[in-house]
XYZ file of C-alpha atoms in Angstrom:
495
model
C -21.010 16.269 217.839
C -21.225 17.257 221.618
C -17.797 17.167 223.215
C -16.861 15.971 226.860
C -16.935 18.652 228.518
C -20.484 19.855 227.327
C -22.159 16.310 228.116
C -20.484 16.748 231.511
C -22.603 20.507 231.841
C -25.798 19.436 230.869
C -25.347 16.118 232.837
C -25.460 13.858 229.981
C -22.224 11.852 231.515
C -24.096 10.418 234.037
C -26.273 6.398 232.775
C -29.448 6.773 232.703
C -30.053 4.802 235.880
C -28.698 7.807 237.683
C -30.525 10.552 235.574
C -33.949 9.401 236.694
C -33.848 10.743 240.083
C -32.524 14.004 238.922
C -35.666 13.873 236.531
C -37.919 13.092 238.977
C -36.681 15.574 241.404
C -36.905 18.149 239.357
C -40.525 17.709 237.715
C -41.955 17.383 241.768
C -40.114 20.413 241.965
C -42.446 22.416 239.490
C -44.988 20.160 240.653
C -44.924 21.093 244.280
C -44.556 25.257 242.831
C -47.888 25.017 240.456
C -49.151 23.405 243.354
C -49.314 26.314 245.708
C -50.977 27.995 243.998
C -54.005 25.761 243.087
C -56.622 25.614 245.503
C -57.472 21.555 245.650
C -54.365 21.201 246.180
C -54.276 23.791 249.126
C -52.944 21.984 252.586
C -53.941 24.681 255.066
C -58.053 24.287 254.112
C -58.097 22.706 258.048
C -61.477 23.639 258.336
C -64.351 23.227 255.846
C -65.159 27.023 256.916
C -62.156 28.208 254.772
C -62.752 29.335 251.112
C -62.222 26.605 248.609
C -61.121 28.711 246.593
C -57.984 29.786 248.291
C -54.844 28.538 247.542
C -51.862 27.790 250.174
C -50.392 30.692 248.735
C -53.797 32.744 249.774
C -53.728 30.733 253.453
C -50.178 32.048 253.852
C -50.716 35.778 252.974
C -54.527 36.522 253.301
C -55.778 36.735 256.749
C -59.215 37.360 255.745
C -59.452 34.878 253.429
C -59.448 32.146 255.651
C -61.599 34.274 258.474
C -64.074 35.808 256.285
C -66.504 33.011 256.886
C -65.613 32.515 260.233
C -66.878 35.959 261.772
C -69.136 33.684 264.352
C -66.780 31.549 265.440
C -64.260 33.622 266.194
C -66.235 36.157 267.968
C -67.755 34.060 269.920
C -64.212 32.558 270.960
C -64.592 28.798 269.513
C -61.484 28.789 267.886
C -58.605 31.128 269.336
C -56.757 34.025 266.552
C -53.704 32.799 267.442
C -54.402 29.051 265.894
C -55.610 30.908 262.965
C -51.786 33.259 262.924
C -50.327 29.709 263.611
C -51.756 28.361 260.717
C -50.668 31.165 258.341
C -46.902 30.995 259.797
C -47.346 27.483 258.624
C -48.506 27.866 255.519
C -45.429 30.452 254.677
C -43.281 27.154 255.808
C -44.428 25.109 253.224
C -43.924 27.501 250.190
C -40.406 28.599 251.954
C -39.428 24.795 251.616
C -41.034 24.548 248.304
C -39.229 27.883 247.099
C -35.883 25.711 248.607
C -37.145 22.587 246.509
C -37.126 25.007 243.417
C -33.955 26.623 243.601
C -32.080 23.299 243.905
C -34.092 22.319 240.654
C -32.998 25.383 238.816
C -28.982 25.089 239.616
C -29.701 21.156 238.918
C -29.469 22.211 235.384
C -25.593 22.922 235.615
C -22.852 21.314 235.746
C -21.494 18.671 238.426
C -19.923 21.060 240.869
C -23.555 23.436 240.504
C -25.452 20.385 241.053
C -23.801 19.104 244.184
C -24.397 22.555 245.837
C -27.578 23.168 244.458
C -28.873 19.654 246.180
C -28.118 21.652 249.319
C -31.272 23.610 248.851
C -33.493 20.381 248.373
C -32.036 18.752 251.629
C -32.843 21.784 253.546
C -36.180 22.910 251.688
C -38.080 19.293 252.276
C -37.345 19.094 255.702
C -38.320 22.896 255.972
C -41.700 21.531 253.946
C -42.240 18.722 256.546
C -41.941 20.999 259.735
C -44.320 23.327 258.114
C -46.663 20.701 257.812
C -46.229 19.814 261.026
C -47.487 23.606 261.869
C -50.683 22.912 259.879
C -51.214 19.990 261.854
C -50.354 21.420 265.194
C -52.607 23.980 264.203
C -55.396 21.986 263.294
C -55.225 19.927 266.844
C -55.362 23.116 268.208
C -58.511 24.152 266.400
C -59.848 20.334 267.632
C -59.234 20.616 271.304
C -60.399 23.969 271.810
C -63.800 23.461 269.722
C -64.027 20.118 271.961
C -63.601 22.429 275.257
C -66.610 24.872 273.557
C -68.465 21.748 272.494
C -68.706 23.346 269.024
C -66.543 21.147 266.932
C -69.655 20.800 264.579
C -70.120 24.495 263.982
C -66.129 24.458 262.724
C -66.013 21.697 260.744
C -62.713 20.798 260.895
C -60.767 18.604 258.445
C -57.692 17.380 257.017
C -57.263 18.119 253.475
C -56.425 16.367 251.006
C -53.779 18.855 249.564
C -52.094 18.044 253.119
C -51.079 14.175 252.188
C -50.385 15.359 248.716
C -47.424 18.065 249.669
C -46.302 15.224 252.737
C -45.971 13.541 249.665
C -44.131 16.122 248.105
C -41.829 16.240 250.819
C -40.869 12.958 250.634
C -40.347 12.253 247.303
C -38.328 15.841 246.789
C -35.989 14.735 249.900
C -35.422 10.783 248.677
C -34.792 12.091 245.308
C -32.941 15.062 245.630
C -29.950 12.865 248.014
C -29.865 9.935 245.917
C -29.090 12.293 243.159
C -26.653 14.024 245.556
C -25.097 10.771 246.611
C -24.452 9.307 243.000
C -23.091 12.686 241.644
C -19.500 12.373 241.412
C -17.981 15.260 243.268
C -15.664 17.672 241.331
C -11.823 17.180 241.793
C -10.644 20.064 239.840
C -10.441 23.347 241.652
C -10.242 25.107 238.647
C -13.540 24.047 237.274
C -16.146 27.049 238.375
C -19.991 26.414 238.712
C -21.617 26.897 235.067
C -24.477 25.923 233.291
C -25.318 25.430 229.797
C -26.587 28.416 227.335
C -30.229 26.729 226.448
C -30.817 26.448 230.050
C -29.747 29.626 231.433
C -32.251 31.186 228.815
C -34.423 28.653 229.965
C -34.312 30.074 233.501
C -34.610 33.385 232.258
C -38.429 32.667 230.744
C -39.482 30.687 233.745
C -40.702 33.456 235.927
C -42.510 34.474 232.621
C -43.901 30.846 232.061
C -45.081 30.714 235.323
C -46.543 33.619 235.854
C -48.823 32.828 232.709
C -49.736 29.547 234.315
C -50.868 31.600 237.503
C -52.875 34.237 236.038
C -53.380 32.995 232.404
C -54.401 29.621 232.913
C -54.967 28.709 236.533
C -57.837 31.135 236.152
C -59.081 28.955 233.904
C -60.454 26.543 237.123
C -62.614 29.338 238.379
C -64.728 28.619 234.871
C -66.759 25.821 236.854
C -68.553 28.263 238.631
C -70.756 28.301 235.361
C -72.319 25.002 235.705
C -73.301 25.292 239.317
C -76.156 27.524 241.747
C -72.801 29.542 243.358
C -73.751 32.943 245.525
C -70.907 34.607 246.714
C -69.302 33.067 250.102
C -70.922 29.439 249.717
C -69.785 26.488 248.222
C -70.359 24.339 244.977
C -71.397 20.750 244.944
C -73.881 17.932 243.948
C -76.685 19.802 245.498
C -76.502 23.406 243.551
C -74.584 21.618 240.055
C -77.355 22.827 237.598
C -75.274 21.617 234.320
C -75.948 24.267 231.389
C -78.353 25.668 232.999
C -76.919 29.733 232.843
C -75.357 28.966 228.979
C -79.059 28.456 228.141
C -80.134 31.185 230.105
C -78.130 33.862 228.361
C -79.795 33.473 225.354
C -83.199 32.465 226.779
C -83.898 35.465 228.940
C -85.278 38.051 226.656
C -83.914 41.033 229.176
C -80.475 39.095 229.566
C -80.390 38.870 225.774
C -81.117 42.232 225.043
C -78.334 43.629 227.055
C -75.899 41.153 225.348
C -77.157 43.086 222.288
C -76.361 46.170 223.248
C -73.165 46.082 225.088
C -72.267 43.224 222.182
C -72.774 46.330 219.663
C -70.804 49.441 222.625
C -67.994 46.202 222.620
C -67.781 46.343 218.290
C -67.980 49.975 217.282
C -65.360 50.882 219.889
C -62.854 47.933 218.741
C -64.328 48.570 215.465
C -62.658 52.462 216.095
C -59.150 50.998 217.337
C -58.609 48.884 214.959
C -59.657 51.124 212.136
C -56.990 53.415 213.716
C -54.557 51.680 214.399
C -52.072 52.939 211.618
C -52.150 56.326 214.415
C -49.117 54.461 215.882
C -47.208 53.854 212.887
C -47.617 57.590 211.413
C -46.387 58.551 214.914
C -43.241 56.306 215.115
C -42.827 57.739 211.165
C -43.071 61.165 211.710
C -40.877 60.573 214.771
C -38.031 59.120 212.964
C -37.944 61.698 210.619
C -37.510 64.319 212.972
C -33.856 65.667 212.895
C -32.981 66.729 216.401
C -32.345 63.890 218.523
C -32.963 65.366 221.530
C -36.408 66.865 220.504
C -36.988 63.028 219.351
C -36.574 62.081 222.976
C -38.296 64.777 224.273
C -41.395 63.860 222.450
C -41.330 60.193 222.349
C -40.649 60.435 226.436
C -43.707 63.089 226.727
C -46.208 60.886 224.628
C -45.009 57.355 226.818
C -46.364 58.692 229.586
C -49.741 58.719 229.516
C -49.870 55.442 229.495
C -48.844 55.125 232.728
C -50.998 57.166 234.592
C -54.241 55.294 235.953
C -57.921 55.315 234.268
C -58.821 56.785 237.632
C -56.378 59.741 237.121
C -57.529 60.383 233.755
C -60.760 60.906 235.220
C -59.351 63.409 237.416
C -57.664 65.445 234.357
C -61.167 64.984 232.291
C -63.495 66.574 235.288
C -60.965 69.695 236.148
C -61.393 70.355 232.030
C -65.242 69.323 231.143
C -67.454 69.240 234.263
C -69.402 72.256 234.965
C -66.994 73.996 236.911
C -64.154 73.171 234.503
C -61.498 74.589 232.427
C -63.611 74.927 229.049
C -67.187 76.323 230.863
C -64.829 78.763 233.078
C -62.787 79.864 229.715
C -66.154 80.429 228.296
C -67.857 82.275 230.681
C -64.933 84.651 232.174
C -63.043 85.819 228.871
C -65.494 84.168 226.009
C -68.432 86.123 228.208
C -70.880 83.324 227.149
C -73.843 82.867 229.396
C -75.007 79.664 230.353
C -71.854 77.950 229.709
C -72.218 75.609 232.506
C -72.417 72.664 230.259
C -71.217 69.165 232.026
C -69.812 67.356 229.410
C -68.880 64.118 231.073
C -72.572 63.624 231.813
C -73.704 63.798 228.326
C -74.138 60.627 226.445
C -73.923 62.576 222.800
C -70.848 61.235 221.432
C -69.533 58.887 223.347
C -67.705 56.215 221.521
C -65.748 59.204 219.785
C -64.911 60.288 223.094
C -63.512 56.611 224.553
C -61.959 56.767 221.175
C -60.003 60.005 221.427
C -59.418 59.450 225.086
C -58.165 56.270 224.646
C -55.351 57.351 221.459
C -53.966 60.056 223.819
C -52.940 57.603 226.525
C -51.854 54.869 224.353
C -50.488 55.955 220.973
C -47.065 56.816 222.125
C -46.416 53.957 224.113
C -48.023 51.682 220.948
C -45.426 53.647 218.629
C -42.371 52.077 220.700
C -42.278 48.580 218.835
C -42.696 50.527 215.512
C -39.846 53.391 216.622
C -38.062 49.815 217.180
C -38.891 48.142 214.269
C -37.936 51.384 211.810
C -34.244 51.289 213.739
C -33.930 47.457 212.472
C -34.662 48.766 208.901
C -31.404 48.659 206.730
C -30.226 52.384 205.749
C -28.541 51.554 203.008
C -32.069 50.810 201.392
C -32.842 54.453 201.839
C -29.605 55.385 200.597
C -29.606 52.965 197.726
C -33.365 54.996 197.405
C -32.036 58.652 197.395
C -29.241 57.686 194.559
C -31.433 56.436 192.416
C -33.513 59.921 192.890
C -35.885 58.974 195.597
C -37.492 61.816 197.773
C -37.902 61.483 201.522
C -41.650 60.458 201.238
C -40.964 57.776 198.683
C -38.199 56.434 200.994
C -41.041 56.187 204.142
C -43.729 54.863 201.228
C -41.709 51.933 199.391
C -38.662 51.510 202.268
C -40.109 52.103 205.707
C -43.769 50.983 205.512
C -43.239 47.808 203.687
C -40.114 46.914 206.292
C -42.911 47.707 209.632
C -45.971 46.008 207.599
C -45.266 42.390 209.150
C -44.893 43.983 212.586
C -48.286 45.982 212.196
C -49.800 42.375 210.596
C -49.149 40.658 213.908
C -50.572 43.260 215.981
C -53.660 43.775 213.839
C -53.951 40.341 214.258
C -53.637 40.249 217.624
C -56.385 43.209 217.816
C -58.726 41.186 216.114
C -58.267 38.221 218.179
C -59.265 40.522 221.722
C -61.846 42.051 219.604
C -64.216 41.493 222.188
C -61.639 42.453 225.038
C -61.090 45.942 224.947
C -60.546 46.549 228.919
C -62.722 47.922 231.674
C -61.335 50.432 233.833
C -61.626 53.345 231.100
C -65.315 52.515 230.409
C -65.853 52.001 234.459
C -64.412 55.524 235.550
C -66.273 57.469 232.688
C -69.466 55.342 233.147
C -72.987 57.986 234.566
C -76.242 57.079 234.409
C -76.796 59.012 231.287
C -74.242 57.267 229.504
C -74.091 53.737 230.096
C -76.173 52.536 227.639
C -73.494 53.438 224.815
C -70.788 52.833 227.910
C -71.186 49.433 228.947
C -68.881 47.504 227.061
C -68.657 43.695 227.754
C -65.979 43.546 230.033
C -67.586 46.089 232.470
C -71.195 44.074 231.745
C -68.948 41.011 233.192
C -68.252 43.474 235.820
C -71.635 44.719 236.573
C -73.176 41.282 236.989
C -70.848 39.431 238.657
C -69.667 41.879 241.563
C -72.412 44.527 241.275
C -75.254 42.236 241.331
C -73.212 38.700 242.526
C -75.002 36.912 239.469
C -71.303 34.885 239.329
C -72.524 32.242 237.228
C -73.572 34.396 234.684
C -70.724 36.482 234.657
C -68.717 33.368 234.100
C -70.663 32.045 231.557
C -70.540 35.190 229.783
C -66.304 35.350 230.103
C -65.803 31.506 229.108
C -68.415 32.920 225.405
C -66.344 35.659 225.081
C -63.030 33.621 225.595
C -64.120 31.019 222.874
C -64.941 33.736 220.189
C -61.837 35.394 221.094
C -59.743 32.367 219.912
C -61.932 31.805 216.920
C -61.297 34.713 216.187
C -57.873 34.707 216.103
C -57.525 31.058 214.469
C -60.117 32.897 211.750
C -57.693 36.162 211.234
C -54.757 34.223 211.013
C -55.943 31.424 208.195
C -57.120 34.642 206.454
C -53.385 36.412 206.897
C -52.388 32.765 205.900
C -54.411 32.637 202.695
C -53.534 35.900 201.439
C -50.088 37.174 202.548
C -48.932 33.346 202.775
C -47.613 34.148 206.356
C -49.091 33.629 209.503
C -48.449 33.856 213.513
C -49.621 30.687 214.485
């Protein structure tokens, strides 16, 4: 049973009657968060000229967002840069208030006395949301009177959005909530009682910035897929008039050129996952060999100097690959100056022969030592006595890694396989960009740099999209596939 004292820290004292508001409060809280950063939802859009794609988050931090289709009108003076600085300073308002809103939400998950200061926040934070509101508007009248003084009020298109009533609405709701939940907390009489808040939450708390982070670039992404049923060239807008349905999904496979390409970079995406996941056991006979090794300090040494690869840029692994294989390079200059082979002025960046052994090999020497940490992890959670049990009974060191160590890091190296399979069709784009020639990129171009290459390089963004949501769905068949197959015959599964 819960005692007293714990109902009184996760607020479960208070009737129900008076829990509602604190509900409320705090699900407009998240509400109002996810909201900045969801562009229908975006209150600074003032003028139809803005991107609709921007968020208030993007109006409050991106100047050029909101001016890159604006070049006209503000050199030729219709609307004034200040307005424009105005309405950014606004925009950072809101999301200051809104950041106030969420605080107060968070420490509304403690106990009494945490709840009575965290309402603070709230009281301050709406107001704080309603002044910079205010700004937007101020800013938008602004905007008004001088394009009524140019007599060009048609050529800016100005507007109030309807993300503006939604966070005055916001602001409203957080403020009446937040101090009727103030007022009908009872205030804590015992100095002795510090601010605290329950174990489940505080973890809770801990996630969030995870959480939300997904939503923003996980799942909010996710809205830019309507850009597949519609006409959309980069810098316009989408509508009734350019909505062409499933137009570009029948298109991909209608186009005999379009499909062709999808064939080939299809087959450059499957032999080179094909190669990763067919070595991906590279990690675990690293992490192996690396237990084994005796001296701890050589252990760190080489565990530190293979982890840090992977965190030097594509671009920069470029840089190493030209001073060793382009003409001028390490291997031609070793060749010709104490080899004494003529001709050795071979560039072997340019040459297409061998390519997907190449990604391959490039590709294990920046990752397979940061790959081998959860392994290195997972053979420290391995009980020793096992291995000792192992060597009484007569065992060797090789049949301790075979029988002890392998079958103990098998369930880790299940999930990830899994996990492999799944993104399959995702195997990244900067390596395959930075290495890409003209002589290679027909065994190059895998799909995420063919998303690449249409959608920036030649602004086809429909297709592009059309071509991420395809590889999206078979990447989560795929994984529902691998796991009823892990399901079926190891009985276990990650799902």
């Amino acid at each position: 049973m819960v005692s007293a004292p714990q109902r009184a820290l996760q607020g479960e004292d208070m009737p129900l009657s008076r829990r509602m508001p604190l509900w409320v409060f705090r699900i407009a809280a998240l509400l109002a968060g996810i909201a900045m950063f969801f562009p229908p939802a975006n209150p600074g859009r003032v003028s139809e000229k803005i991107n609709a794609s921007a968020s208030l988050f993007t109006n409050g931090v991106s100047y050029g967002t909101i001016t890159n289709s604006m070049g006209r009108i503000l050199r030729s003076q219709w609307i004034q840069d200040a307005d424009i600085t105005l309405l950014m300073i606004a925009c950072v308002v809101v999301m200051l208030g809104v950041i106030l809103c969420g605080v107060g939400g968070c420490m509304s998950l403690g106990n009494r006395r945490m709840r009575r200061r965290g309402f603070v926040f709230p009281l301050i934070g709406a107001p704080v949301m309603a002044a910079g509101l205010l700004l937007i508007r101020l800013s938008y009248n602004k905007m008004v009177a001088h394009g009524e003084e140019v007599d060009k009020l048609d050529k800016i298109n100005m507007m109030i959005p309807g993300g503006f009533w939604v966070f005055c609405a916001f602001a409203g709701l957080l403020f009446l909530t937040a101090l009727i939940a103030f007022l009908t907390t009872e205030k804590e009489t015992d100095p002795a009682v510090k601010m605290e808040m329950d174990e489940k939450y505080r973890l809770f708390l801990m996630m969030l910035p995870v959480i939300l982070l997904t939503l923003i670039f996980a799942y909010l992404p996710i809205w830019g897929w309507r850009f597949a049923f519609f006409d959309y060239t980069p810098g316009g807008s989408i509508g009734p008039d350019n909505y062409v349905g499933f137009k570009w999904f029948s298109f991909l496979f209608s186009d005999p050129a379009t499909t062709k390409d999808l064939i080939r970079v299809l087959r450059n995406t499957l032999v080179m996952s094909g190669l990763g996941i067919a070595t991906s056991w590279l990690p675990i006979a690293f992490a192996v060999l690396l237990a084994e090794v005796r001296s701890t300090k050589f252990q760190r040494f080489v565990q530190t100097f293979t982890t840090i690869p992977n965190f030097i840029s594509w671009v920069l692994v470029y840089a190493i690959a030209i001073c060793i294989f382009s003409t001028d390079g390490f291997i031609n200059s070793f060749l010709t100056n104490v080899m004494h082979v003529a001709g050795a002025n071979t560039n072997y960046l340019q040459v297409a022969d061998h390519t997907w052994l190449k990604m391959l090999l490039w590709g294990t020497w920046k990752g397979v030592g940061w790959s081998a940490i959860v392994y290195i992890a997972g053979i420290a959670g391995i009980d020793q006595q096992l291995c000792e049990a192992a060597k009484v009974d007569g065992a060797n060191r090789f049949r301790c890694i075979w029988h002890i160590t392998i079958p103990g890091l098998t369930p880790t190296y299940m999930v990830m396989l899994l996990m492999s399979i799944a993104g399959i069709l995702s195997n990244g784009m900067e390596q395959y960009l930075v290495f890409s020639n003209a002589m290679n990129k027909d065994v190059i171009e895998v799909l995420d740099l063919y998303v690449y290459n249409i959608g920036i390089g030649q602004n086809r963004i429909s297709l592009s999209t059309v071509v991420g949501i395809s590889k999206s769905l078979i990447g989560i068949t795929l994984l529902f596939a691998a796991n009823g197959i892990s399901k079926t015959i190891r009985g276990e599964s990650i799902i």
